[in-house]
CSV table of C-alpha atoms and ligand atoms in Angstrom, one decimal:
chain,number,residue,atom,x,y,z
A,166,UNK,CA,-15.1,-37.9,6.4
A,167,UNK,CA,-13.5,-38.5,3.1
A,168,UNK,CA,-11.4,-35.4,2.6
A,169,UNK,CA,-8.6,-34.6,5.1
A,170,UNK,CA,-6.3,-31.6,4.6
A,171,UNK,CA,-3.0,-31.4,6.5
A,172,UNK,CA,-2.7,-27.6,6.8
A,173,UNK,CA,-0.6,-24.8,8.0
A,174,UNK,CA,-2.5,-21.5,8.0
A,175,UNK,CA,0.5,-19.3,6.9
A,176,UNK,CA,1.5,-21.5,4.0
A,177,UNK,CA,0.3,-20.2,0.7
A,178,UNK,CA,0.3,-23.7,-0.8
A,179,UNK,CA,-2.1,-24.8,1.8
A,180,UNK,CA,-4.1,-21.7,1.1
A,181,UNK,CA,-4.5,-22.7,-2.5
A,182,UNK,CA,-6.2,-26.0,-1.3
A,183,UNK,CA,-8.3,-24.2,1.3
A,184,UNK,CA,-9.5,-21.9,-1.5
A,185,UNK,CA,-10.4,-24.8,-3.8
A,186,UNK,CA,-12.2,-26.7,-1.0
A,187,UNK,CA,-14.2,-23.6,-0.1
A,188,UNK,CA,-15.0,-22.6,-3.7
A,189,UNK,CA,-16.0,-26.1,-4.6
A,190,UNK,CA,-18.0,-26.2,-1.3
A,191,UNK,CA,-16.4,-29.5,-0.2
A,192,UNK,CA,-16.9,-30.8,3.3
A,193,UNK,CA,-13.5,-31.7,4.8
A,194,UNK,CA,-11.5,-32.2,7.9
A,195,UNK,CA,-8.5,-30.0,8.5
A,196,UNK,CA,-5.6,-31.2,10.6
A,197,UNK,CA,-3.3,-28.3,11.8
A,198,UNK,CA,0.4,-29.0,11.4
A,199,UNK,CA,2.9,-27.1,13.4
A,200,UNK,CA,5.1,-26.2,10.4
A,201,UNK,CA,6.7,-23.2,12.1
A,202,UNK,CA,8.5,-23.4,14.3
A,203,UNK,CA,7.9,-27.1,14.8
A,204,UNK,CA,8.6,-28.4,11.3
A,205,UNK,CA,6.3,-31.2,12.1
A,206,UNK,CA,5.7,-32.0,8.5
A,207,UNK,CA,9.4,-33.2,8.4
A,208,UNK,CA,8.8,-35.8,11.1
A,209,UNK,CA,8.2,-39.5,10.4
A,210,UNK,CA,4.4,-39.6,10.7
A,211,UNK,CA,4.2,-36.9,8.0
A,212,UNK,CA,7.1,-38.3,5.9
A,213,UNK,CA,5.0,-41.4,5.7
A,214,UNK,CA,2.4,-39.4,3.9
A,215,UNK,CA,4.8,-37.2,1.9
A,216,UNK,CA,8.4,-38.2,1.7
A,217,UNK,CA,9.4,-34.7,0.7
A,218,UNK,CA,8.2,-33.3,4.0
A,219,UNK,CA,6.1,-30.4,2.5
A,220,UNK,CA,2.6,-29.2,2.9
A,221,UNK,CA,-0.2,-29.4,1.9
A,222,UNK,CA,-1.1,-33.1,2.0
A,223,UNK,CA,-4.6,-34.2,1.1
A,224,UNK,CA,-6.2,-37.6,1.9
A,225,UNK,CA,-9.2,-38.5,-0.2
A,226,UNK,CA,-10.4,-41.9,1.0
A,227,UNK,CA,-7.6,-44.3,0.3
A,228,UNK,CA,-5.6,-41.9,-1.8
A,229,UNK,CA,-2.9,-39.5,-0.4
A,230,UNK,CA,-1.6,-36.6,-2.4
A,231,UNK,CA,1.0,-33.9,-1.9
A,232,UNK,CA,1.7,-30.8,-3.9
A,233,UNK,CA,-0.9,-28.1,-4.1
A,234,UNK,CA,-1.3,-28.1,-7.9
A,235,UNK,CA,-1.8,-31.9,-8.0
A,236,UNK,CA,-4.4,-31.6,-5.2
A,237,UNK,CA,-6.2,-28.8,-7.1
A,238,UNK,CA,-6.4,-31.0,-10.2
A,239,UNK,CA,-7.6,-33.9,-8.2
A,240,UNK,CA,-10.3,-31.9,-6.4
A,241,UNK,CA,-11.5,-30.3,-9.7
A,242,UNK,CA,-11.5,-33.6,-11.6
A,243,UNK,CA,-13.3,-35.6,-9.0
A,244,UNK,CA,-15.5,-33.1,-7.1
A,245,UNK,CA,-16.6,-30.6,-9.8
A,246,UNK,CA,-19.5,-32.3,-11.7
A,247,UNK,CA,-19.8,-29.3,-14.1
A,248,UNK,CA,-16.1,-29.6,-15.0
A,249,UNK,CA,-15.5,-25.9,-15.3
A,250,UNK,CA,-12.6,-25.7,-12.8
A,251,UNK,CA,-10.5,-28.1,-14.9
A,252,UNK,CA,-11.9,-28.0,-18.4
A,253,UNK,CA,-10.8,-31.0,-20.4
A,254,UNK,CA,-11.9,-29.9,-23.9
A,255,UNK,CA,-10.2,-27.6,-26.4
A,256,UNK,CA,-7.3,-25.2,-25.6
A,257,UNK,CA,-8.4,-24.7,-22.0
A,258,UNK,CA,-7.0,-28.0,-20.6
A,259,UNK,CA,-3.4,-27.3,-21.7
A,260,UNK,CA,-3.7,-23.7,-20.7
A,261,UNK,CA,-4.7,-24.8,-17.2
A,262,UNK,CA,-1.8,-27.2,-17.1
A,263,UNK,CA,0.7,-24.5,-18.3
A,264,UNK,CA,-0.4,-22.2,-15.4
A,265,UNK,CA,-0.4,-25.0,-12.8
A,266,UNK,CA,3.2,-25.9,-13.8
A,267,UNK,CA,4.1,-22.2,-13.8
A,268,UNK,CA,2.7,-21.8,-10.3
A,269,UNK,CA,4.8,-24.7,-9.0
A,270,UNK,CA,7.8,-23.8,-11.1
A,271,UNK,CA,8.8,-20.2,-12.0
A,272,UNK,CA,6.3,-18.7,-9.6
A,273,UNK,CA,7.5,-20.8,-6.6
A,274,UNK,CA,10.2,-18.2,-6.2
A,275,UNK,CA,7.5,-16.1,-4.7
A,276,UNK,CA,6.7,-18.7,-2.0
A,277,UNK,CA,10.4,-19.1,-1.2
A,278,UNK,CA,11.0,-15.3,-1.1
A,279,UNK,CA,8.1,-15.0,1.3
A,280,UNK,CA,9.2,-17.9,3.5
A,281,UNK,CA,12.6,-16.3,3.5
A,282,UNK,CA,11.2,-12.9,4.6
A,283,UNK,CA,8.8,-14.3,7.2
A,284,UNK,CA,10.5,-17.3,8.6
A,285,UNK,CA,14.1,-16.7,7.7
A,286,UNK,CA,15.3,-20.0,6.2
A,287,UNK,CA,18.6,-19.7,4.3
A,288,UNK,CA,18.3,-18.3,0.8
A,289,UNK,CA,19.4,-15.5,-1.4
A,290,UNK,CA,16.7,-12.9,-0.7
A,291,UNK,CA,17.6,-10.5,-3.5
A,292,UNK,CA,17.7,-13.3,-6.2
A,293,UNK,CA,14.5,-14.8,-4.9
A,294,UNK,CA,12.7,-11.5,-5.0
A,295,UNK,CA,14.0,-10.8,-8.5
A,296,UNK,CA,12.8,-14.2,-9.7
A,297,UNK,CA,9.4,-13.8,-8.1
A,298,UNK,CA,9.1,-10.3,-9.6
A,299,UNK,CA,9.9,-11.6,-13.0
A,300,UNK,CA,7.3,-14.3,-12.8
A,301,UNK,CA,4.7,-11.8,-11.5
A,302,UNK,CA,5.6,-9.5,-14.4
A,303,UNK,CA,5.0,-12.3,-16.8
A,304,UNK,CA,1.5,-12.8,-15.3
A,305,UNK,CA,0.8,-9.0,-15.7
A,306,UNK,CA,1.9,-9.2,-19.4
A,307,UNK,CA,-0.5,-12.0,-20.0
A,308,UNK,CA,-3.4,-10.4,-18.2
A,309,UNK,CA,-2.9,-7.1,-20.1
A,310,UNK,CA,-2.9,-9.1,-23.4
A,311,UNK,CA,-6.0,-11.1,-22.3
A,312,UNK,CA,-7.7,-7.8,-21.6
A,313,UNK,CA,-7.5,-6.8,-25.3
A,314,UNK,CA,-9.6,-9.8,-26.1
A,315,UNK,CA,-12.0,-9.4,-23.2
A,316,UNK,CA,-10.7,-12.4,-21.3
A,317,UNK,CA,-10.8,-12.0,-17.6
A,318,UNK,CA,-9.0,-15.2,-16.4
A,319,UNK,CA,-5.8,-16.9,-17.1
A,320,UNK,CA,-6.7,-20.2,-18.8
A,321,UNK,CA,-10.3,-20.0,-20.0
A,322,UNK,CA,-13.3,-17.7,-20.4
A,323,UNK,CA,-14.2,-18.7,-16.8
A,324,UNK,CA,-12.1,-19.0,-13.7
A,325,UNK,CA,-10.3,-22.3,-13.3
A,326,UNK,CA,-7.9,-23.9,-10.8
A,327,UNK,CA,-5.1,-22.0,-12.7
A,328,UNK,CA,-6.4,-18.8,-11.1
A,329,UNK,CA,-6.5,-20.5,-7.7
A,330,UNK,CA,-2.9,-21.6,-8.1
A,331,UNK,CA,-1.7,-18.2,-9.2
A,332,UNK,CA,-3.6,-15.9,-6.7
A,333,UNK,CA,-1.7,-16.4,-3.5
A,334,UNK,CA,1.7,-15.4,-4.8
A,335,UNK,CA,0.4,-12.1,-6.1
A,336,UNK,CA,-1.9,-11.4,-3.1
A,337,UNK,CA,1.0,-12.1,-0.7
A,338,UNK,CA,3.7,-10.4,-2.7
A,339,UNK,CA,4.0,-7.4,-0.3
A,340,UNK,CA,5.3,-10.0,2.3
A,341,UNK,CA,8.5,-10.2,0.3
A,342,UNK,CA,8.7,-6.6,-0.8
A,343,UNK,CA,7.0,-6.6,-4.2
A,344,UNK,CA,4.1,-4.2,-4.0
A,345,UNK,CA,1.1,-4.0,-6.4
A,346,UNK,CA,1.6,-0.5,-7.8
A,347,UNK,CA,3.0,-1.6,-11.1
A,348,UNK,CA,0.6,-4.5,-11.8
A,349,UNK,CA,-2.8,-2.9,-12.7
A,350,UNK,CA,-4.0,-5.9,-14.7
A,351,UNK,CA,-3.3,-8.2,-11.8
A,352,UNK,CA,-4.9,-5.9,-9.4
A,353,UNK,CA,-8.1,-6.1,-11.4
A,354,UNK,CA,-7.9,-9.8,-11.8
A,355,UNK,CA,-7.3,-10.3,-8.0
A,356,UNK,CA,-10.4,-8.1,-7.4
A,357,UNK,CA,-12.5,-10.4,-9.7
A,358,UNK,CA,-11.0,-13.4,-8.0
A,359,UNK,CA,-12.0,-12.1,-4.6
A,360,UNK,CA,-15.6,-12.0,-5.8
A,361,UNK,CA,-15.8,-15.7,-6.6
A,362,UNK,CA,-18.3,-17.4,-4.3
A,363,UNK,CA,-16.4,-19.2,-1.5
A,364,UNK,CA,-13.4,-16.9,-1.6
A,365,UNK,CA,-11.6,-16.7,1.7
A,366,UNK,CA,-8.6,-14.8,3.0
A,367,UNK,CA,-5.5,-15.8,4.9
A,368,UNK,CA,-3.2,-13.9,7.2
A,369,UNK,CA,-1.5,-11.2,5.0
A,370,UNK,CA,-4.5,-10.9,2.7
A,371,UNK,CA,-6.9,-8.2,4.1
A,372,UNK,CA,-10.6,-9.0,4.1
A,373,UNK,CA,-12.3,-5.8,3.1
A,374,UNK,CA,-15.1,-6.8,0.8
B,450,UNK,CA,10.5,20.7,-1.8
B,451,UNK,CA,7.5,20.5,-4.0
B,452,UNK,CA,6.9,18.7,-7.3
B,453,UNK,CA,8.1,20.0,-10.6
B,454,UNK,CA,5.4,22.5,-11.8
B,455,UNK,CA,2.8,21.4,-14.3
B,456,UNK,CA,0.6,18.3,-14.6
B,457,UNK,CA,1.9,14.8,-14.1
B,458,UNK,CA,0.3,11.6,-15.2
B,459,UNK,CA,0.0,9.0,-12.4
B,460,UNK,CA,-2.0,6.2,-13.9
B,461,UNK,CA,-3.9,5.1,-17.0
B,462,UNK,CA,-7.6,5.9,-16.3
B,463,UNK,CA,-8.6,2.3,-16.9
B,464,UNK,CA,-6.1,1.0,-14.4
B,465,UNK,CA,-8.1,2.4,-11.5
B,466,UNK,CA,-11.6,0.9,-11.3
B,467,UNK,CA,-14.3,2.6,-9.3
B,468,UNK,CA,-13.9,1.6,-5.7
B,469,UNK,CA,-10.2,0.8,-5.9
B,470,UNK,CA,-6.9,2.4,-5.0
B,471,UNK,CA,-3.2,2.1,-5.9
B,472,UNK,CA,0.0,3.6,-4.8
B,473,UNK,CA,2.4,5.4,-7.0
B,474,UNK,CA,5.4,7.8,-6.8
B,475,UNK,CA,6.3,11.2,-8.3
B,476,UNK,CA,9.8,12.5,-7.8
B,477,UNK,CA,10.3,10.1,-5.0
B,478,UNK,CA,7.2,11.0,-3.0
B,479,UNK,CA,4.4,8.6,-2.4
B,480,UNK,CA,0.9,9.1,-3.7
B,481,UNK,CA,-2.4,7.2,-3.6
B,482,UNK,CA,-4.6,7.2,-6.6
B,483,UNK,CA,-8.1,6.2,-5.9
B,484,UNK,CA,-11.5,6.3,-7.5
B,485,UNK,CA,-14.7,6.6,-5.5
B,486,UNK,CA,-17.7,4.6,-6.3
B,487,UNK,CA,-19.3,7.4,-8.3
B,488,UNK,CA,-16.2,7.2,-10.6
B,489,UNK,CA,-14.3,10.4,-9.6
B,490,UNK,CA,-10.5,10.0,-9.4
B,491,UNK,CA,-8.5,11.4,-6.5
B,492,UNK,CA,-4.7,11.8,-5.9
B,493,UNK,CA,-3.6,12.3,-2.3
B,494,UNK,CA,-0.5,12.0,-0.2
B,495,UNK,CA,-0.2,8.3,0.5
B,496,UNK,CA,0.0,8.6,4.2
B,497,UNK,CA,-2.7,8.1,6.9
B,498,UNK,CA,-2.5,11.0,9.4
B,499,UNK,CA,-3.1,8.6,12.3
B,500,UNK,CA,0.0,6.4,12.2
B,501,UNK,CA,1.3,6.9,8.7
B,502,UNK,CA,0.0,3.7,7.1
B,503,UNK,CA,-0.2,3.9,3.3
B,504,UNK,CA,-3.7,4.8,2.3
B,505,UNK,CA,-3.1,2.8,-0.9
B,506,UNK,CA,-3.2,-0.3,1.2
B,507,UNK,CA,-6.7,0.7,2.3
B,508,UNK,CA,-10.1,0.3,0.7
B,509,UNK,CA,-12.8,2.4,-0.8
B,510,UNK,CA,-16.3,2.5,0.8
B,511,UNK,CA,-18.6,4.6,-1.3
B,512,UNK,CA,-17.1,8.0,-1.4
B,513,UNK,CA,-14.7,7.4,1.5
B,514,UNK,CA,-11.3,5.8,1.5
B,515,UNK,CA,-10.6,3.8,4.7
B,516,UNK,CA,-7.2,3.1,6.1
B,517,UNK,CA,-6.3,-0.6,6.4
B,518,UNK,CA,-4.7,-0.2,9.8
B,519,UNK,CA,-7.4,1.2,12.1
B,520,UNK,CA,-10.1,2.0,9.7
B,521,UNK,CA,-10.1,5.8,9.8
B,522,UNK,CA,-12.3,7.0,6.9
B,523,UNK,CA,-11.6,10.1,4.8
B,524,UNK,CA,-14.1,11.9,2.5
B,525,UNK,CA,-13.3,13.0,-1.0
B,526,UNK,CA,-11.9,16.3,0.4
B,527,UNK,CA,-9.4,14.4,2.4
B,528,UNK,CA,-11.1,15.1,5.7
B,529,UNK,CA,-11.4,12.4,8.3
B,530,UNK,CA,-15.0,11.6,8.9
B,531,UNK,CA,-15.1,8.4,10.9
B,532,UNK,CA,-12.9,6.7,13.5
B,533,UNK,CA,-14.1,3.2,14.3
B,534,UNK,CA,-12.6,3.1,17.8
B,535,UNK,CA,-14.7,6.3,18.6
B,536,UNK,CA,-17.9,5.8,16.5
B,537,UNK,CA,-19.7,8.7,18.2
B,538,UNK,CA,-16.9,11.2,17.9
B,539,UNK,CA,-17.4,14.3,15.9
B,540,UNK,CA,-14.0,14.1,14.2
B,541,UNK,CA,-12.0,17.3,14.4
B,542,UNK,CA,-11.8,19.1,11.1
B,543,UNK,CA,-8.0,19.4,11.5
B,544,UNK,CA,-7.5,15.7,10.7
B,545,UNK,CA,-6.9,15.8,7.0
B,546,UNK,CA,-4.9,14.2,4.2
B,547,UNK,CA,-3.2,16.5,1.7
B,548,UNK,CA,-5.2,16.3,-1.5
B,549,UNK,CA,-4.0,17.4,-5.0
B,550,UNK,CA,-5.8,18.7,-8.0
B,551,UNK,CA,-6.8,15.8,-10.2
B,552,UNK,CA,-8.1,15.6,-13.8
B,553,UNK,CA,-8.5,12.9,-16.4
B,554,UNK,CA,-7.5,13.6,-19.9
B,555,UNK,CA,-5.8,11.6,-22.7
B,556,UNK,CA,-6.8,8.4,-21.1
B,557,UNK,CA,-4.7,9.1,-18.0
B,558,UNK,CA,-5.2,10.5,-14.5
B,559,UNK,CA,-3.1,13.6,-13.9
B,560,UNK,CA,-2.2,15.6,-10.8
B,561,UNK,CA,-0.3,18.8,-10.0
B,562,UNK,CA,0.8,20.4,-6.7
B,563,UNK,CA,0.7,23.9,-8.2
B,564,UNK,CA,-1.5,26.3,-6.3
B,565,UNK,CA,-4.8,27.2,-8.1
B,566,UNK,CA,-3.9,30.9,-9.1
B,567,UNK,CA,-0.9,30.0,-11.2
B,568,UNK,CA,-1.9,26.5,-12.3
B,569,UNK,CA,-1.7,25.8,-16.0
B,570,UNK,CA,-4.5,24.2,-17.8
B,571,UNK,CA,-4.1,20.4,-18.1
B,572,UNK,CA,-3.4,18.8,-21.5
B,573,UNK,CA,-6.3,19.0,-23.9
B,574,UNK,CA,-8.3,15.8,-24.4
B,575,UNK,CA,-8.0,14.3,-27.9
B,576,UNK,CA,-11.4,12.7,-27.8
B,577,UNK,CA,-11.3,8.9,-28.1
B,578,UNK,CA,-8.4,7.2,-26.4
B,579,UNK,CA,-7.6,3.5,-26.2
B,580,UNK,CA,-5.3,2.6,-23.3
B,581,UNK,CA,-2.5,0.2,-24.0
B,582,UNK,CA,-0.2,-0.2,-21.0
B,583,UNK,CA,2.1,1.5,-18.6
B,584,UNK,CA,5.8,0.6,-19.1
B,585,UNK,CA,8.2,0.9,-16.2
B,586,UNK,CA,12.0,1.1,-16.4
B,587,UNK,CA,15.0,1.9,-14.2
B,588,UNK,CA,15.8,4.9,-16.3
B,589,UNK,CA,15.2,8.7,-16.4
B,590,UNK,CA,12.6,10.4,-18.7
B,591,UNK,CA,15.2,11.6,-21.2
B,592,UNK,CA,16.8,8.2,-21.7
B,593,UNK,CA,13.3,6.8,-21.9
B,594,UNK,CA,12.4,9.1,-24.8
B,595,UNK,CA,15.7,8.3,-26.4
B,596,UNK,CA,14.7,4.6,-26.5
B,597,UNK,CA,11.4,5.6,-28.0
B,598,UNK,CA,13.2,7.5,-30.8
B,599,UNK,CA,15.6,4.6,-31.3
B,600,UNK,CA,12.9,2.0,-31.5
B,601,UNK,CA,9.7,3.6,-32.9
B,602,UNK,CA,6.6,1.4,-33.4
B,603,UNK,CA,5.7,-0.1,-36.7
B,604,UNK,CA,2.4,1.5,-37.8
B,605,UNK,CA,-0.8,-0.4,-37.3
B,606,UNK,CA,-2.6,1.8,-39.8
B,607,UNK,CA,-0.3,2.5,-42.7
B,608,UNK,CA,0.7,6.1,-43.5
B,609,UNK,CA,3.7,8.5,-43.6
B,610,UNK,CA,6.6,6.2,-42.6
B,611,UNK,CA,8.6,8.8,-40.8
B,612,UNK,CA,7.8,8.6,-37.0
B,613,UNK,CA,7.5,11.9,-35.2
B,614,UNK,CA,7.9,12.5,-31.5
B,615,UNK,CA,6.9,15.9,-30.2
B,616,UNK,CA,6.2,17.3,-26.7
B,617,UNK,CA,2.7,18.7,-26.4
B,618,UNK,CA,2.8,19.4,-22.7
B,619,UNK,CA,5.4,19.2,-19.9
B,620,UNK,CA,4.9,15.4,-19.4
B,621,UNK,CA,2.9,14.6,-22.5
B,622,UNK,CA,4.4,13.5,-25.8
B,623,UNK,CA,2.7,12.8,-29.1
B,624,UNK,CA,4.2,10.0,-31.3
B,625,UNK,CA,2.9,9.6,-34.8
B,626,UNK,CA,3.9,6.4,-36.7
B,627,UNK,CA,2.2,5.8,-40.1
B,628,UNK,CA,-1.5,6.5,-39.5
B,629,UNK,CA,-1.3,6.0,-35.7
B,630,UNK,CA,-1.1,8.7,-33.1
B,631,UNK,CA,0.1,7.6,-29.7
B,632,UNK,CA,0.0,9.7,-26.5
B,633,UNK,CA,2.9,9.1,-24.1
B,634,UNK,CA,2.6,10.3,-20.5
B,635,UNK,CA,5.9,10.5,-18.8
B,636,UNK,CA,6.0,9.9,-15.0
B,637,UNK,CA,9.2,10.4,-13.1
B,638,UNK,CA,8.8,8.0,-10.2
B,639,UNK,CA,12.1,8.8,-8.5
B,640,UNK,CA,15.7,9.4,-9.3
B,641,UNK,CA,16.2,6.0,-11.0
B,642,UNK,CA,12.8,4.9,-12.2
B,643,UNK,CA,10.2,6.2,-14.6
B,644,UNK,CA,6.8,5.1,-16.1
B,645,UNK,CA,5.6,5.7,-19.6
B,646,UNK,CA,1.8,5.6,-20.0
B,647,UNK,CA,0.9,4.6,-23.5
B,648,UNK,CA,-2.5,5.5,-25.1
B,649,UNK,CA,-3.7,5.3,-28.7
B,650,UNK,CA,-5.5,8.5,-29.8
B,651,UNK,CA,-8.0,6.7,-31.9
B,652,UNK,CA,-11.4,5.0,-31.9
B,653,UNK,CA,-12.3,1.6,-30.5
B,654,UNK,CA,-13.7,0.6,-33.9
B,655,UNK,CA,-10.2,0.9,-35.3
B,656,UNK,CA,-7.9,-0.1,-32.4
B,657,UNK,CA,-9.8,-2.3,-30.0
B,658,UNK,CA,-8.2,-5.7,-29.7
B,659,UNK,CA,-5.7,-6.1,-32.5
B,660,UNK,CA,-4.6,-2.5,-32.6
B,661,UNK,CA,-4.0,-2.5,-28.8
B,662,UNK,CA,-2.1,-5.8,-29.0
B,663,UNK,CA,0.0,-4.3,-31.8
B,664,UNK,CA,1.1,-1.3,-29.7
B,665,UNK,CA,1.5,-3.5,-26.6
B,666,UNK,CA,3.9,-5.7,-28.5
B,667,UNK,CA,5.9,-2.5,-29.3
B,668,UNK,CA,6.1,-1.6,-25.6
B,669,UNK,CA,7.4,-5.2,-24.8
B,670,UNK,CA,10.1,-4.7,-27.5
B,671,UNK,CA,10.9,-1.3,-26.0
B,672,UNK,CA,11.2,-2.9,-22.5
B,673,UNK,CA,13.5,-5.5,-23.9
B,674,UNK,CA,15.7,-2.8,-25.5
B,675,UNK,CA,15.8,-0.9,-22.3
B,676,UNK,CA,16.9,-4.0,-20.4
B,677,UNK,CA,19.6,-4.9,-22.9
B,678,UNK,CA,21.0,-1.7,-24.5
B,679,UNK,CA,22.8,0.6,-22.0
B,680,UNK,CA,21.3,4.0,-21.8
B,681,UNK,CA,23.0,7.4,-21.8
B,682,UNK,CA,22.9,8.7,-18.3
B,683,UNK,CA,20.7,11.6,-17.4
B,684,UNK,CA,23.8,13.5,-16.5
B,685,UNK,CA,25.1,13.1,-20.0
B,686,UNK,CA,21.9,14.6,-21.2
B,687,UNK,CA,22.2,17.5,-18.8
B,688,UNK,CA,25.7,18.3,-20.1
B,689,UNK,CA,24.5,18.2,-23.7
B,690,UNK,CA,21.7,20.8,-23.0
C,2019,FES,S1,-2.8,4.4,10.6
C,2019,FES,FE1,-4.5,4.8,9.4
C,2019,FES,S2,-6.1,4.4,10.8
C,2019,FES,FE2,-4.4,4.1,12.1
């Protein structure tokens, strides 16, 4: 099989890739990695695939990729014939890029805050939660403004991999103590996201639709 | 201790879609605001009688709200109607969630804990209302209103330049700026945090899109001011009264 995902079920970055594989309906093999408590991704066989020792890792034939956002871009570019998940024309391409970098940059505080809360690695929980909250507030502001021009998604008229990269941090934010009460525009966006064909949940995201 | 008398806004109407729920606070107490599939809004205590799970974490099925934890379902009167672990059980009528009077007016969902006989009428509806946003801040209602006075919006529709802020109900304020009329619903979440629900009293043909963006930009400027300019404490206000 051409596509192989090295996966840990509780990792929200792996979840981004699982979402994309499912929404793009791509056949793939999943290899479970004992990230917690085993930290298997930091052992030599995995370091040979990703020297940073992080997940997810995707193999596509001869190519090996790490970093969820790069994997999303690769899957959309090579496995979405319609080209809607990663539009390359007009303003949408740069908008998708902006949100992918945001997801792996500013918003990554959410992933670290959650890892801190669930698995207890060292880190300043208060500062991480504040940084994550600030990034989520920025997302709320943008979706409120988008609503005034009847735009339902982050980067384009249609959903893209930007929405896939942004969804887990918000959907899992209760894990690190940021609830959804004050983010009505994101609640509505998350509800639309859940309705995309191929949507799947992960532990911490209830399945009630 | 019960809530301050009168009607309190708990959400913008447009923030709660049919079939969804959200948690909120009034005076430090937890409430769930939810809308059934027929579009009727409900405000309840945010606590499942079974094991105390927040009902706002649950989900709406038709005209029932179901608890996320063990799936107990409550009808629109707050009465438990279905317990998945005992599907054939005729659920005792005593298992209920406290429900509160709920109305929608001025583009917001309102509730009160006042008993029916001495309950005041809710604020009158102005007709067309365009929702803008809810602004949250770690500040009391009086300091929030001070900030509004200190940084009034620039008018979208030109008119009388002098902004006017007047209280038209316990928790409802009317702010005129130029040709615009804004309705501000003040929600005291707890001792340290409040929410300001911002609605334009005007028509979609005038305000949809650009007008809403204009007022939204003002709320962002207000938020910035609240974050950077120290507020007078509520205690200072109380002494001044
Ligand atoms: S706590 Fe709500 S059903 Fe058990």
